[in-house]
Amino acid sequence: MNHSIYSADRSTHLKIVVVALVAGIAVAGLGITARTGSDEGLTETARVIKAGKPVVITSSNASLVR
């Protein structure tokens, strides 16, 4: 058994690649199954936000000395 990835033989590298692929497929599968069902029948009404009074915002770079 090799404890270093640099001195590992070809079969060890292949095992690492296979384990990584299986783990990636498992994570992707869990992500797909965790999605919620179809959105049919779920309707939401839009809320209307009306504008209020206008606001004036000003800025000045002058310093105030008192």
mmCIF file of C-alpha atoms in Angstrom:
data_model
loop_
_atom_site.group_PDB
_atom_site.id
_atom_site.type_symbol
_atom_site.label_atom_id
_atom_site.label_comp_id
_atom_site.label_asym_id
_atom_site.label_seq_id
_atom_site.Cartn_x
_atom_site.Cartn_y
_atom_site.Cartn_z
ATOM 1 C CA MET A 1 0.000 0.000 0.000
ATOM 2 C CA ASN A 2 1.352 3.383 -1.028
ATOM 3 C CA HIS A 3 0.885 6.265 1.342
ATOM 4 C CA SER A 4 1.933 8.897 -1.207
ATOM 5 C CA ILE A 5 -0.025 9.868 -4.300
ATOM 6 C CA TYR A 6 3.248 10.607 -6.114
ATOM 7 C CA SER A 7 4.600 7.079 -5.802
ATOM 8 C CA ALA A 8 1.238 5.341 -6.344
ATOM 9 C CA ASP A 9 0.891 2.972 -9.258
ATOM 10 C CA ARG A 10 -1.614 3.158 -12.088
ATOM 11 C CA SER A 11 -4.283 1.043 -10.405
ATOM 12 C CA THR A 12 -4.267 3.271 -7.319
ATOM 13 C CA HIS A 13 -4.824 6.354 -9.479
ATOM 14 C CA LEU A 14 -7.647 4.554 -11.276
ATOM 15 C CA LYS A 15 -9.288 3.681 -7.940
ATOM 16 C CA ILE A 16 -9.120 7.318 -6.847
ATOM 17 C CA VAL A 17 -10.721 8.477 -10.098
ATOM 18 C CA VAL A 18 -13.492 5.879 -9.818
ATOM 19 C CA VAL A 19 -14.262 6.820 -6.209
ATOM 20 C CA ALA A 20 -14.354 10.505 -7.146
ATOM 21 C CA LEU A 21 -16.730 9.827 -10.053
ATOM 22 C CA VAL A 22 -19.053 7.736 -7.890
ATOM 23 C CA ALA A 23 -19.086 10.419 -5.204
ATOM 24 C CA GLY A 24 -19.821 13.123 -7.784
ATOM 25 C CA ILE A 25 -22.676 11.135 -9.283
ATOM 26 C CA ALA A 26 -24.084 10.493 -5.795
ATOM 27 C CA VAL A 27 -23.996 14.194 -4.917
ATOM 28 C CA ALA A 28 -25.618 15.130 -8.234
ATOM 29 C CA GLY A 29 -28.287 12.475 -7.728
ATOM 30 C CA LEU A 30 -29.073 13.747 -4.246
ATOM 31 C CA GLY A 31 -29.309 17.289 -5.577
ATOM 32 C CA ILE A 32 -31.741 16.263 -8.293
ATOM 33 C CA THR A 33 -33.959 14.272 -5.946
ATOM 34 C CA ALA A 34 -33.952 17.027 -3.310
ATOM 35 C CA ARG A 35 -35.680 19.432 -5.662
ATOM 36 C CA THR A 36 -39.276 20.237 -4.932
ATOM 37 C CA GLY A 37 -42.018 18.852 -7.130
ATOM 38 C CA SER A 38 -43.633 20.667 -9.999
ATOM 39 C CA ASP A 39 -44.846 24.201 -9.481
ATOM 40 C CA GLU A 40 -48.236 23.586 -11.055
ATOM 41 C CA GLY A 41 -51.112 24.871 -8.989
ATOM 42 C CA LEU A 42 -48.956 27.225 -6.953
ATOM 43 C CA THR A 43 -49.927 30.756 -7.816
ATOM 44 C CA GLU A 44 -48.917 33.910 -6.053
ATOM 45 C CA THR A 45 -50.365 37.341 -6.455
ATOM 46 C CA ALA A 46 -48.058 40.268 -7.023
ATOM 47 C CA ARG A 47 -48.098 43.056 -4.461
ATOM 48 C CA VAL A 48 -48.099 46.595 -5.772
ATOM 49 C CA ILE A 49 -45.887 49.129 -4.031
ATOM 50 C CA LYS A 50 -46.850 52.709 -4.765
ATOM 51 C CA ALA A 51 -44.349 55.523 -4.679
ATOM 52 C CA GLY A 52 -44.557 58.044 -1.857
ATOM 53 C CA LYS A 53 -43.324 61.601 -1.707
ATOM 54 C CA PRO A 54 -40.157 62.434 -3.662
ATOM 55 C CA VAL A 55 -36.941 62.588 -1.655
ATOM 56 C CA VAL A 56 -33.958 64.799 -2.457
ATOM 57 C CA ILE A 57 -30.553 63.398 -1.624
ATOM 58 C CA THR A 58 -27.554 65.687 -1.839
ATOM 59 C CA SER A 59 -23.947 65.323 -0.938
ATOM 60 C CA SER A 60 -21.188 67.829 -0.472
ATOM 61 C CA ASN A 61 -17.482 67.257 -0.115
ATOM 62 C CA ALA A 62 -16.963 70.570 1.722
ATOM 63 C CA SER A 63 -15.935 70.247 5.335
ATOM 64 C CA LEU A 64 -17.786 72.170 7.995
ATOM 65 C CA VAL A 65 -15.691 74.088 10.529
ATOM 66 C CA ARG A 66 -17.399 75.454 13.626
#
